[in-house]
Coordinates of C-alpha atoms in Angstrom, one line a residue:
X73 CA -15.3 21.6 9.6
X74 CA -12.0 22.0 11.4
X75 CA -11.8 18.7 12.8
X76 CA -12.0 17.3 9.5
X77 CA -9.2 20.0 7.8
X78 CA -6.9 18.6 10.5
X79 CA -7.3 15.3 9.7
X80 CA -7.0 15.9 6.0
X81 CA -3.5 17.3 6.6
X82 CA -2.4 14.1 7.8
X83 CA -3.2 12.4 4.7
X84 CA -1.0 10.2 2.5
X85 CA 0.9 12.9 0.8
X86 CA 1.9 10.1 -2.1
X87 CA -2.1 9.6 -2.3
X88 CA -2.3 13.6 -2.7
X89 CA 0.4 13.8 -5.2
X90 CA -0.8 11.5 -7.2
X91 CA -4.0 12.7 -7.4
X92 CA -3.0 16.2 -8.6
X93 CA -0.3 14.7 -11.3
X94 CA -2.9 12.4 -12.8
X95 CA -5.8 14.9 -13.0
X96 CA -3.4 17.5 -15.0
X97 CA -2.2 14.2 -17.0
X98 CA -6.0 13.0 -17.7
X99 CA -6.7 16.5 -18.9
X100 CA -3.8 16.6 -21.4
X101 CA -4.7 13.2 -22.5
X102 CA -8.3 14.0 -23.1
X103 CA -7.7 16.8 -25.3
X104 CA -5.3 15.3 -27.2
X105 CA -7.5 12.5 -27.6
X106 CA -10.4 14.7 -28.7
X107 CA -8.1 16.5 -31.7
X108 CA -6.5 12.8 -32.9
X109 CA -9.1 10.0 -32.0
X110 CA -5.3 8.2 -31.0
X111 CA -6.9 4.8 -29.2
X112 CA -3.8 4.1 -27.2
X113 CA -3.8 8.0 -25.9
X114 CA -7.6 6.9 -25.0
X115 CA -6.5 4.3 -23.2
X116 CA -4.2 6.1 -21.4
X117 CA -6.5 9.0 -20.6
X118 CA -9.4 6.1 -18.9
X119 CA -6.0 5.3 -16.7
X120 CA -5.6 8.3 -15.8
X121 CA -8.8 9.3 -14.9
X122 CA -9.2 6.0 -12.7
X123 CA -5.8 6.8 -10.8
X124 CA -6.7 9.9 -10.2
X125 CA -9.7 9.4 -8.9
X126 CA -9.1 6.4 -6.6
X127 CA -6.0 8.0 -5.6
X128 CA -8.2 11.6 -4.2
X129 CA -10.1 8.8 -2.3
X130 CA -7.2 6.5 -0.6
X131 CA -6.1 10.3 0.1
X132 CA -9.1 11.2 2.3
X133 CA -9.6 7.4 3.4
X134 CA -6.0 7.5 4.8
X135 CA -6.8 10.9 7.1
X136 CA -10.1 9.2 8.2
X137 CA -7.9 6.4 9.0
X138 CA -6.2 8.3 11.7
X139 CA -9.9 9.8 13.7
X140 CA -9.4 8.8 17.2
X141 CA -11.3 5.9 18.4
X142 CA -14.7 7.0 19.9
X143 CA -17.2 5.3 22.5
X144 CA -19.1 3.6 19.7
X145 CA -16.3 2.7 17.6
X146 CA -13.1 1.6 20.4
X147 CA -11.1 0.0 17.9
X148 CA -10.8 3.3 16.1
X149 CA -10.9 3.3 12.0
X150 CA -7.5 2.1 10.8
X151 CA -9.4 0.1 8.6
X152 CA -11.1 2.8 6.8
X153 CA -8.2 3.2 4.6
X154 CA -8.5 -0.7 3.5
X155 CA -12.1 -0.5 2.7
X156 CA -11.5 2.8 0.9
X157 CA -8.8 1.1 -1.7
X158 CA -10.9 -1.4 -2.0
X159 CA -13.6 0.4 -3.2
X160 CA -11.1 2.3 -5.2
X161 CA -10.1 -0.7 -7.2
X162 CA -13.4 -0.6 -8.7
X163 CA -12.8 2.5 -10.9
X164 CA -9.6 1.1 -12.0
X165 CA -11.2 -2.2 -12.9
X166 CA -13.8 -0.3 -14.8
X167 CA -11.6 1.7 -16.6
X168 CA -9.5 -1.5 -17.4
X169 CA -12.4 -2.7 -19.1
X170 CA -12.8 0.0 -21.5
X171 CA -9.2 -0.1 -22.1
X172 CA -9.0 -3.8 -23.5
X173 CA -12.7 -3.3 -25.1
X174 CA -11.5 0.1 -27.2
X175 CA -8.1 -1.9 -28.1
X176 CA -9.7 -4.9 -29.3
X177 CA -12.3 -2.8 -31.6
X178 CA -9.0 -1.0 -32.9
X179 CA -7.2 -4.3 -33.1
X180 CA -10.2 -5.8 -35.5
X181 CA -10.5 -2.5 -37.7
X182 CA -7.4 0.0 -37.6
X183 CA -8.0 3.3 -38.4
X184 CA -5.0 5.7 -38.5
X185 CA -4.7 8.9 -36.5
X186 CA -2.9 11.9 -36.7
X187 CA -1.6 14.2 -34.4
X188 CA 1.9 12.9 -33.9
X189 CA 3.5 15.8 -32.2
X190 CA 0.6 16.1 -30.0
X191 CA 0.5 12.4 -28.9
X192 CA 4.1 11.9 -28.4
X193 CA 4.6 15.4 -26.5
X194 CA 1.6 14.3 -24.1
X195 CA 2.5 10.8 -23.7
X196 CA 5.8 12.1 -22.9
X197 CA 5.1 14.6 -20.9
X198 CA 2.4 12.3 -18.3
X199 CA 5.6 9.4 -18.7
X200 CA 7.8 12.1 -16.5
X201 CA 5.4 13.2 -14.5
X202 CA 4.4 9.2 -13.8
X203 CA 7.9 8.6 -13.1
X204 CA 8.2 11.9 -10.4
X205 CA 5.0 10.6 -8.6
X206 CA 6.5 6.8 -8.6
X207 CA 9.8 8.0 -7.6
X208 CA 8.6 9.7 -4.8
X209 CA 6.6 7.1 -3.5
X210 CA 9.6 4.8 -3.5
X211 CA 11.3 7.1 -0.9
X212 CA 8.2 6.4 1.1
X213 CA 8.2 2.7 0.4
X214 CA 11.9 2.6 1.5
X215 CA 11.5 5.1 4.4
X216 CA 8.5 2.5 5.7
X217 CA 11.0 -0.3 5.8
X218 CA 13.9 1.8 7.5
X219 CA 16.3 1.4 4.8
X220 CA 18.2 4.5 3.0
X221 CA 20.3 4.1 -0.4
X222 CA 21.1 6.0 -3.7
X223 CA 19.4 8.1 -6.2
X224 CA 18.2 4.7 -8.1
X225 CA 17.0 3.0 -4.6
X226 CA 13.2 4.2 -4.5
X227 CA 12.8 2.2 -8.3
X228 CA 15.8 -0.8 -7.7
X229 CA 15.2 -1.7 -4.1
X230 CA 11.3 -0.5 -2.9
X231 CA 10.0 -3.6 -4.9
X232 CA 11.2 -5.8 -2.0
X233 CA 9.9 -4.5 0.0
X234 CA 6.5 -3.1 -0.6
X235 CA 5.0 -5.4 2.3
X236 CA 6.5 -2.8 5.1
X237 CA 4.5 0.3 2.9
X238 CA 1.7 1.7 4.0
X239 CA -1.6 0.6 2.0
X240 CA -2.0 4.0 0.4
X241 CA 1.7 4.0 -0.4
X242 CA 1.5 0.5 -2.2
X243 CA -1.5 1.4 -4.2
X244 CA 0.2 4.9 -5.3
X245 CA 3.3 2.8 -6.0
X246 CA 2.0 0.5 -7.8
X247 CA -0.5 2.4 -9.9
X248 CA 2.3 4.6 -11.2
X249 CA 4.6 1.6 -11.9
X250 CA 1.9 0.3 -14.2
X251 CA 1.3 4.5 -15.5
X252 CA 4.7 4.9 -16.2
X253 CA 5.0 1.4 -18.1
X254 CA 1.6 2.4 -19.8
X255 CA 3.0 5.7 -21.1
X256 CA 5.9 3.7 -22.7
X257 CA 3.9 1.8 -24.4
X258 CA 1.4 4.0 -26.2
X259 CA 4.4 6.3 -26.8
X260 CA 6.2 3.3 -28.5
X261 CA 2.6 1.9 -30.2
X262 CA 2.1 5.8 -32.0
X263 CA 5.7 5.6 -33.3
X264 CA 5.2 2.1 -34.7
X265 CA 1.5 3.2 -36.1
X266 CA 3.4 6.3 -37.7
X267 CA 6.7 5.1 -39.1
X268 CA 5.9 1.2 -40.2
X269 CA 2.1 1.9 -40.9
X270 CA 1.5 -0.4 -37.8
X271 CA -2.2 0.7 -36.8
X272 CA -2.8 -2.6 -34.9
X273 CA -0.1 -1.3 -32.5
X274 CA -1.9 0.9 -30.4
X275 CA -4.9 -1.3 -30.2
X276 CA -2.7 -3.6 -28.6
X277 CA -0.9 -1.5 -26.4
X278 CA -4.4 -0.1 -25.3
X279 CA -5.2 -3.8 -24.5
X280 CA -1.9 -4.6 -23.0
X281 CA -2.5 -1.3 -20.4
X282 CA -5.7 -2.6 -19.3
X283 CA -4.6 -6.0 -18.5
X284 CA -1.6 -3.9 -16.6
X285 CA -4.2 -2.4 -14.6
X286 CA -6.5 -5.3 -14.1
X287 CA -3.5 -6.7 -12.2
X288 CA -3.2 -3.6 -10.3
X289 CA -6.6 -4.3 -9.7
X290 CA -6.2 -8.0 -8.3
X291 CA -3.0 -7.1 -5.7
X292 CA -5.1 -4.3 -4.1
X293 CA -8.1 -6.2 -3.8
X294 CA -6.1 -9.2 -1.9
X295 CA -3.7 -6.7 -0.1
X296 CA -6.5 -4.9 0.8
X297 CA -9.3 -7.6 1.5
X298 CA -6.3 -9.1 4.0
X299 CA -6.4 -5.6 5.6
X300 CA -10.4 -4.8 5.9
X301 CA -10.7 -8.4 7.6
X302 CA -7.6 -8.1 10.2
X303 CA -4.1 -9.7 8.8
X304 CA -1.2 -10.5 11.2
X305 CA 1.8 -8.6 10.7
X306 CA 4.5 -12.1 11.0
X307 CA 7.6 -10.1 11.4
X308 CA 6.9 -7.7 14.0
X309 CA 5.3 -10.6 15.9
X310 CA 8.3 -12.3 15.7
X311 CA 9.9 -9.3 16.8
X312 CA 7.5 -7.9 19.5
X313 CA 8.0 -11.4 21.3
X314 CA 11.8 -11.9 21.2
X315 CA 11.2 -8.2 22.8
X316 CA 8.6 -9.4 25.8
X317 CA 10.6 -13.0 25.9
X318 CA 13.8 -10.7 26.6
X319 CA 11.9 -9.3 30.0
X320 CA 13.4 -11.4 32.6
X321 CA 10.3 -11.5 34.8
X322 CA 8.4 -13.0 31.4
X323 CA 8.6 -16.9 32.2
X324 CA 6.2 -17.9 29.3
X325 CA 4.0 -15.9 26.7
X326 CA 0.4 -18.0 26.1
X327 CA -0.7 -15.6 23.4
X328 CA 0.2 -12.7 21.4
X329 CA -1.2 -10.7 18.3
X330 CA -0.1 -8.5 15.6
X331 CA -2.8 -7.1 14.0
X332 CA -2.7 -5.0 11.1
X333 CA -5.3 -1.7 11.5
X334 CA -5.0 0.5 8.4
X335 CA -1.3 2.1 8.5
X336 CA -1.1 1.0 12.2
X337 CA -0.4 -2.1 14.3
X338 CA -3.1 -3.6 17.1
X339 CA -1.3 -5.7 19.7
X340 CA -2.2 -7.8 22.2
X341 CA -0.1 -9.9 24.5
X342 CA -0.8 -12.5 27.5
X343 CA 2.2 -12.9 29.8
X344 CA 3.0 -15.6 32.4
X345 CA 4.7 -14.4 35.5
X346 CA 5.4 -16.1 39.1
X347 CA 2.6 -16.1 40.7
X348 CA 4.3 -14.9 43.6
X349 CA 4.2 -11.5 42.5
X350 CA 2.7 -8.5 44.0
X351 CA -0.1 -6.9 41.8
X352 CA 2.2 -3.3 42.1
X353 CA 5.3 -5.2 40.3
X354 CA 3.5 -6.9 37.6
X355 CA 1.8 -3.5 37.4
X356 CA 5.5 -2.6 36.5
X357 CA 6.5 -5.2 34.3
X358 CA 3.0 -4.1 32.5
X359 CA 4.9 -0.3 32.2
X360 CA 8.1 -1.7 31.2
X361 CA 6.3 -3.8 28.2
X362 CA 4.2 -0.7 27.3
X363 CA 6.6 1.4 27.1
X364 CA 9.1 -1.3 25.0
X365 CA 6.3 -2.3 22.4
X366 CA 4.8 1.6 21.7
X367 CA 8.5 2.9 20.7
X368 CA 8.7 -0.1 18.2
X369 CA 7.2 1.2 14.2
X370 CA 3.5 1.4 13.2
X371 CA 2.3 0.4 17.0
X372 CA -0.3 2.2 18.0
X373 CA -1.9 0.4 20.7
X374 CA -1.2 -2.0 23.6
X375 CA -2.8 -4.3 25.5
X376 CA -0.9 -6.9 28.4
X377 CA -2.6 -8.8 30.6
X378 CA -1.1 -12.1 33.1
X379 CA -1.7 -15.2 33.9
X380 CA 0.4 -17.4 36.4
X381 CA 2.8 -19.7 35.2
X382 CA 2.1 -23.1 34.2
X383 CA 5.6 -24.5 33.9
X384 CA 4.7 -25.6 30.1
X385 CA 6.2 -24.0 28.1
X386 CA 4.0 -23.1 25.0
X387 CA 6.0 -20.1 23.0
X388 CA 9.1 -21.0 21.3
X389 CA 11.6 -18.5 19.3
X390 CA 13.6 -20.0 17.0
X391 CA 15.7 -17.3 15.5
X392 CA 16.2 -13.8 16.4
X393 CA 13.7 -11.6 14.5
X394 CA 14.1 -9.3 12.1
X395 CA 17.4 -10.1 11.6
X396 CA 16.4 -13.6 9.9
X397 CA 14.1 -15.2 8.3
X398 CA 12.7 -16.4 11.5
X399 CA 9.5 -17.5 12.1
X400 CA 7.3 -17.6 15.8
X401 CA 5.1 -20.1 16.4
X402 CA 2.3 -19.6 17.6
X403 CA 0.7 -22.1 20.5
X404 CA -1.9 -24.4 19.8

């Protein structure tokens, strides 16, 4: 039990905050829907329930992914967070379907709902809370990318750096972005239905919210499916290859892999060196490279092996990595 509690303390904080906030919002929206019968509120309630459930699962998964390797699982548990995210999107998918179906029925048979003040108050509180979680997730995205900015940066700049965010943080950011937009749509629909008698607006809002949720399902599924299989981090691969190639004792790079293991990176390098070097000297080269690579962001495990230089260059670095849109060619 103590070990589990220690792991939970290392879970993704954005996911935990999102789970707590969305649980509160879901309860408020459920109460509002019970008293008003508003279909847009129904869609928002489902959205918040789905977000709260999968963000809780993601928090637990992100914590378990930090479990140390064992003899039975020598590669660690880094991909657990990807597997949990894949399971979480199923919940959002079901909620999306229900929101679309409910909205479609309302469009075909529009009915007037009451409780204007209740609906607007709950939706307003929900928008503020969802935006707060979105803002915090945006700050974590920028932190992961090593970027600092002004007060609006977590909302304006973070979109361009989502690929550098941890899987759990990215999921929270995307879900709460959609949740904030969905809340604004539902708020607008309630106003249109009440003041302009456009009763179908609430159903249309419910359908749009469901479709936005499906978009998140698709994006998160593809992202974490690649992570669960094992995806190369091209940008870090180019950067680490550049660092290895800079070592004066490395004649060539025979092979290099930088694979995402959940929130961390697993690096394997096969370098070519002068065959006349002693084992002790080659060991010093390994220690030197290990220190450099392990100091790179998100790198958790490094395996380095050596082969004798064959005089044929197989690794070509075209440009400076990370400072440009460079590509590093893999040997065929």
